[in-house]
């Protein structure tokens, strides 16, 4: 890229199809981590409510949501974002008010679609239920 003065390179797969585009920023971010600049989309940071719930941008990556909220949300091969998780679990396009429950190791999390933008979730409310103690559940 540097020798030819190109700003990006097309990555081709083994069949000759376009696999993606690579920029200098991509290479630099692989070396030093995320680089924020004026061209990056600005995601809203998750905000917590007094009731313990979180309001999260649906375009936020699952690993980032987990890191910021402390909830170990499941990652999958078919999605990268919180909105993708919701669509994968619903198996359809979401609508405002849709709710689903995700079982974690020691807790249950309820996800509620708050707003929609361009047919996909824009904001999602995360409600973390109390940790479920399996032994106590069997003795009751």
mmCIF file of C-alpha atoms in Angstrom:
data_model
loop_
_atom_site.group_PDB
_atom_site.id
_atom_site.type_symbol
_atom_site.label_atom_id
_atom_site.label_comp_id
_atom_site.label_asym_id
_atom_site.label_seq_id
_atom_site.Cartn_x
_atom_site.Cartn_y
_atom_site.Cartn_z
ATOM 1 C CA UNK A 1 0.000 0.000 0.000
ATOM 2 C CA UNK A 2 2.758 2.391 0.929
ATOM 3 C CA UNK A 3 4.802 1.714 -2.222
ATOM 4 C CA UNK A 4 1.888 2.394 -4.560
ATOM 5 C CA UNK A 5 0.456 5.331 -2.605
ATOM 6 C CA UNK A 6 -2.908 3.610 -2.138
ATOM 7 C CA UNK A 7 -5.068 4.497 0.871
ATOM 8 C CA UNK A 8 -6.587 1.044 1.181
ATOM 9 C CA UNK A 9 -6.218 -2.485 -0.159
ATOM 10 C CA UNK A 10 -8.852 -4.991 -1.222
ATOM 11 C CA UNK A 11 -8.476 -8.385 0.414
ATOM 12 C CA UNK A 12 -9.314 -11.287 -1.881
ATOM 13 C CA UNK A 13 -10.244 -14.769 -0.688
ATOM 14 C CA UNK A 14 -9.092 -18.082 -2.155
ATOM 15 C CA UNK A 15 -11.886 -18.018 -4.758
ATOM 16 C CA UNK A 16 -11.096 -14.530 -5.999
ATOM 17 C CA UNK A 17 -14.034 -12.947 -4.192
ATOM 18 C CA UNK A 18 -13.812 -9.744 -2.162
ATOM 19 C CA UNK A 19 -13.213 -10.647 1.485
ATOM 20 C CA UNK A 20 -12.815 -7.093 2.774
ATOM 21 C CA UNK A 21 -10.961 -3.819 2.699
ATOM 22 C CA UNK A 22 -7.822 -3.019 4.676
ATOM 23 C CA UNK A 23 -6.650 0.486 5.616
ATOM 24 C CA UNK A 24 -3.548 1.844 7.341
ATOM 25 C CA UNK A 25 -5.729 2.563 10.364
ATOM 26 C CA UNK A 26 -6.722 -1.128 10.508
ATOM 27 C CA UNK A 27 -3.058 -2.153 10.555
ATOM 28 C CA UNK A 28 -2.175 0.450 13.208
ATOM 29 C CA UNK A 29 -5.119 -0.601 15.404
ATOM 30 C CA UNK A 30 -3.973 -4.212 15.269
ATOM 31 C CA UNK A 31 -0.587 -3.079 16.583
ATOM 32 C CA UNK A 32 -1.555 -0.523 19.247
ATOM 33 C CA UNK A 33 -5.292 -0.961 19.918
ATOM 34 C CA UNK A 34 -8.319 1.180 19.107
ATOM 35 C CA UNK A 35 -7.553 4.603 17.637
ATOM 36 C CA UNK A 36 -10.355 7.174 17.938
ATOM 37 C CA UNK A 37 -10.558 9.845 15.262
ATOM 38 C CA UNK A 38 -13.100 12.164 13.637
ATOM 39 C CA UNK A 39 -14.294 9.534 11.135
ATOM 40 C CA UNK A 40 -15.268 6.949 13.745
ATOM 41 C CA UNK A 41 -18.933 6.610 14.681
ATOM 42 C CA UNK A 42 -19.499 7.705 18.256
ATOM 43 C CA UNK A 43 -21.353 5.137 20.309
ATOM 44 C CA UNK A 44 -23.069 6.275 23.454
ATOM 45 C CA UNK A 45 -21.566 4.742 26.560
ATOM 46 C CA UNK A 46 -23.982 2.508 28.461
ATOM 47 C CA UNK A 47 -25.851 4.419 31.148
ATOM 48 C CA UNK A 48 -27.035 2.788 34.328
ATOM 49 C CA UNK A 49 -30.372 3.598 35.926
ATOM 50 C CA UNK A 50 -31.137 3.670 39.667
ATOM 51 C CA UNK A 51 -33.000 0.348 39.318
ATOM 52 C CA UNK A 52 -29.769 -1.360 38.164
ATOM 53 C CA UNK A 53 -30.708 -1.575 34.490
ATOM 54 C CA UNK A 54 -28.530 -0.322 31.640
ATOM 55 C CA UNK A 55 -29.476 1.590 28.476
ATOM 56 C CA UNK A 56 -27.065 0.525 25.744
ATOM 57 C CA UNK A 57 -26.470 1.430 22.093
ATOM 58 C CA UNK A 58 -27.454 -1.707 20.155
ATOM 59 C CA UNK A 59 -24.500 -1.234 17.777
ATOM 60 C CA UNK A 60 -22.033 -1.765 20.636
ATOM 61 C CA UNK A 61 -19.957 -4.940 20.436
ATOM 62 C CA UNK A 62 -20.894 -7.725 22.851
ATOM 63 C CA UNK A 63 -17.413 -7.818 24.413
ATOM 64 C CA UNK A 64 -17.544 -4.052 25.066
ATOM 65 C CA UNK A 65 -21.008 -4.283 26.642
ATOM 66 C CA UNK A 66 -19.788 -7.138 28.842
ATOM 67 C CA UNK A 67 -16.689 -5.198 29.872
ATOM 68 C CA UNK A 68 -18.595 -1.998 30.680
ATOM 69 C CA UNK A 69 -21.571 -3.581 32.465
ATOM 70 C CA UNK A 70 -19.825 -6.542 34.083
ATOM 71 C CA UNK A 71 -22.375 -8.944 32.569
ATOM 72 C CA UNK A 72 -20.885 -11.929 30.682
ATOM 73 C CA UNK A 73 -23.216 -11.783 27.674
ATOM 74 C CA UNK A 74 -22.954 -14.687 25.226
ATOM 75 C CA UNK A 75 -20.886 -14.185 22.085
ATOM 76 C CA UNK A 76 -21.818 -15.953 18.866
ATOM 77 C CA UNK A 77 -20.546 -16.646 15.386
ATOM 78 C CA UNK A 78 -23.589 -15.072 13.729
ATOM 79 C CA UNK A 79 -23.421 -11.680 15.495
ATOM 80 C CA UNK A 80 -20.933 -9.160 16.919
ATOM 81 C CA UNK A 81 -23.193 -6.569 18.545
ATOM 82 C CA UNK A 82 -25.880 -6.404 21.204
ATOM 83 C CA UNK A 83 -28.447 -5.727 18.480
ATOM 84 C CA UNK A 84 -27.194 -8.783 16.621
ATOM 85 C CA UNK A 85 -27.660 -10.903 19.747
ATOM 86 C CA UNK A 86 -31.252 -9.699 20.012
ATOM 87 C CA UNK A 87 -31.965 -10.467 16.347
ATOM 88 C CA UNK A 88 -30.321 -13.897 16.638
ATOM 89 C CA UNK A 89 -32.414 -14.784 19.681
ATOM 90 C CA UNK A 90 -35.672 -13.383 18.250
ATOM 91 C CA UNK A 91 -34.989 -14.885 14.793
ATOM 92 C CA UNK A 92 -36.641 -11.832 13.230
ATOM 93 C CA UNK A 93 -36.312 -8.054 13.021
ATOM 94 C CA UNK A 94 -37.031 -6.496 16.425
ATOM 95 C CA UNK A 95 -39.827 -4.077 17.292
ATOM 96 C CA UNK A 96 -39.933 -1.609 20.199
ATOM 97 C CA UNK A 97 -41.028 -3.381 23.354
ATOM 98 C CA UNK A 98 -39.669 -6.800 22.356
ATOM 99 C CA UNK A 99 -38.265 -8.595 25.395
ATOM 100 C CA UNK A 100 -36.154 -11.697 25.697
ATOM 101 C CA UNK A 101 -34.362 -13.462 28.507
ATOM 102 C CA UNK A 102 -30.769 -14.649 28.245
ATOM 103 C CA UNK A 103 -29.544 -17.209 30.781
ATOM 104 C CA UNK A 104 -25.987 -16.636 31.963
ATOM 105 C CA UNK A 105 -23.947 -18.878 34.267
ATOM 106 C CA UNK A 106 -25.254 -17.463 37.551
ATOM 107 C CA UNK A 107 -27.822 -14.912 36.449
ATOM 108 C CA UNK A 108 -30.646 -14.197 34.087
ATOM 109 C CA UNK A 109 -30.626 -11.057 31.947
ATOM 110 C CA UNK A 110 -33.652 -9.476 30.297
ATOM 111 C CA UNK A 111 -33.073 -7.495 27.102
ATOM 112 C CA UNK A 112 -35.741 -5.022 25.976
ATOM 113 C CA UNK A 113 -35.716 -3.219 22.635
ATOM 114 C CA UNK A 114 -36.343 0.448 23.415
ATOM 115 C CA UNK A 115 -35.914 2.138 20.020
ATOM 116 C CA UNK A 116 -35.518 1.113 16.382
ATOM 117 C CA UNK A 117 -33.549 2.822 13.594
ATOM 118 C CA UNK A 118 -33.664 1.610 9.996
ATOM 119 C CA UNK A 119 -35.448 -1.626 10.943
ATOM 120 C CA UNK A 120 -32.856 -2.717 13.539
ATOM 121 C CA UNK A 121 -32.554 -2.063 17.268
ATOM 122 C CA UNK A 122 -30.963 1.268 18.194
ATOM 123 C CA UNK A 123 -31.219 1.243 22.010
ATOM 124 C CA UNK A 124 -31.596 -1.785 24.264
ATOM 125 C CA UNK A 125 -32.354 -1.868 27.975
ATOM 126 C CA UNK A 126 -30.524 -4.567 29.932
ATOM 127 C CA UNK A 127 -32.083 -5.734 33.187
ATOM 128 C CA UNK A 128 -29.933 -8.099 35.233
ATOM 129 C CA UNK A 129 -31.951 -10.296 37.570
ATOM 130 C CA UNK A 130 -30.440 -11.502 40.819
ATOM 131 C CA UNK A 131 -28.016 -14.384 40.590
ATOM 132 C CA UNK A 132 -29.759 -17.713 40.616
ATOM 133 C CA UNK A 133 -28.503 -20.126 43.255
ATOM 134 C CA UNK A 134 -29.266 -23.608 41.906
ATOM 135 C CA UNK A 135 -28.898 -25.378 45.291
ATOM 136 C CA UNK A 136 -31.321 -22.974 46.985
ATOM 137 C CA UNK A 137 -33.773 -23.418 44.119
ATOM 138 C CA UNK A 138 -33.812 -27.222 44.668
ATOM 139 C CA UNK A 139 -34.378 -26.985 48.424
ATOM 140 C CA UNK A 140 -37.465 -24.770 48.241
#
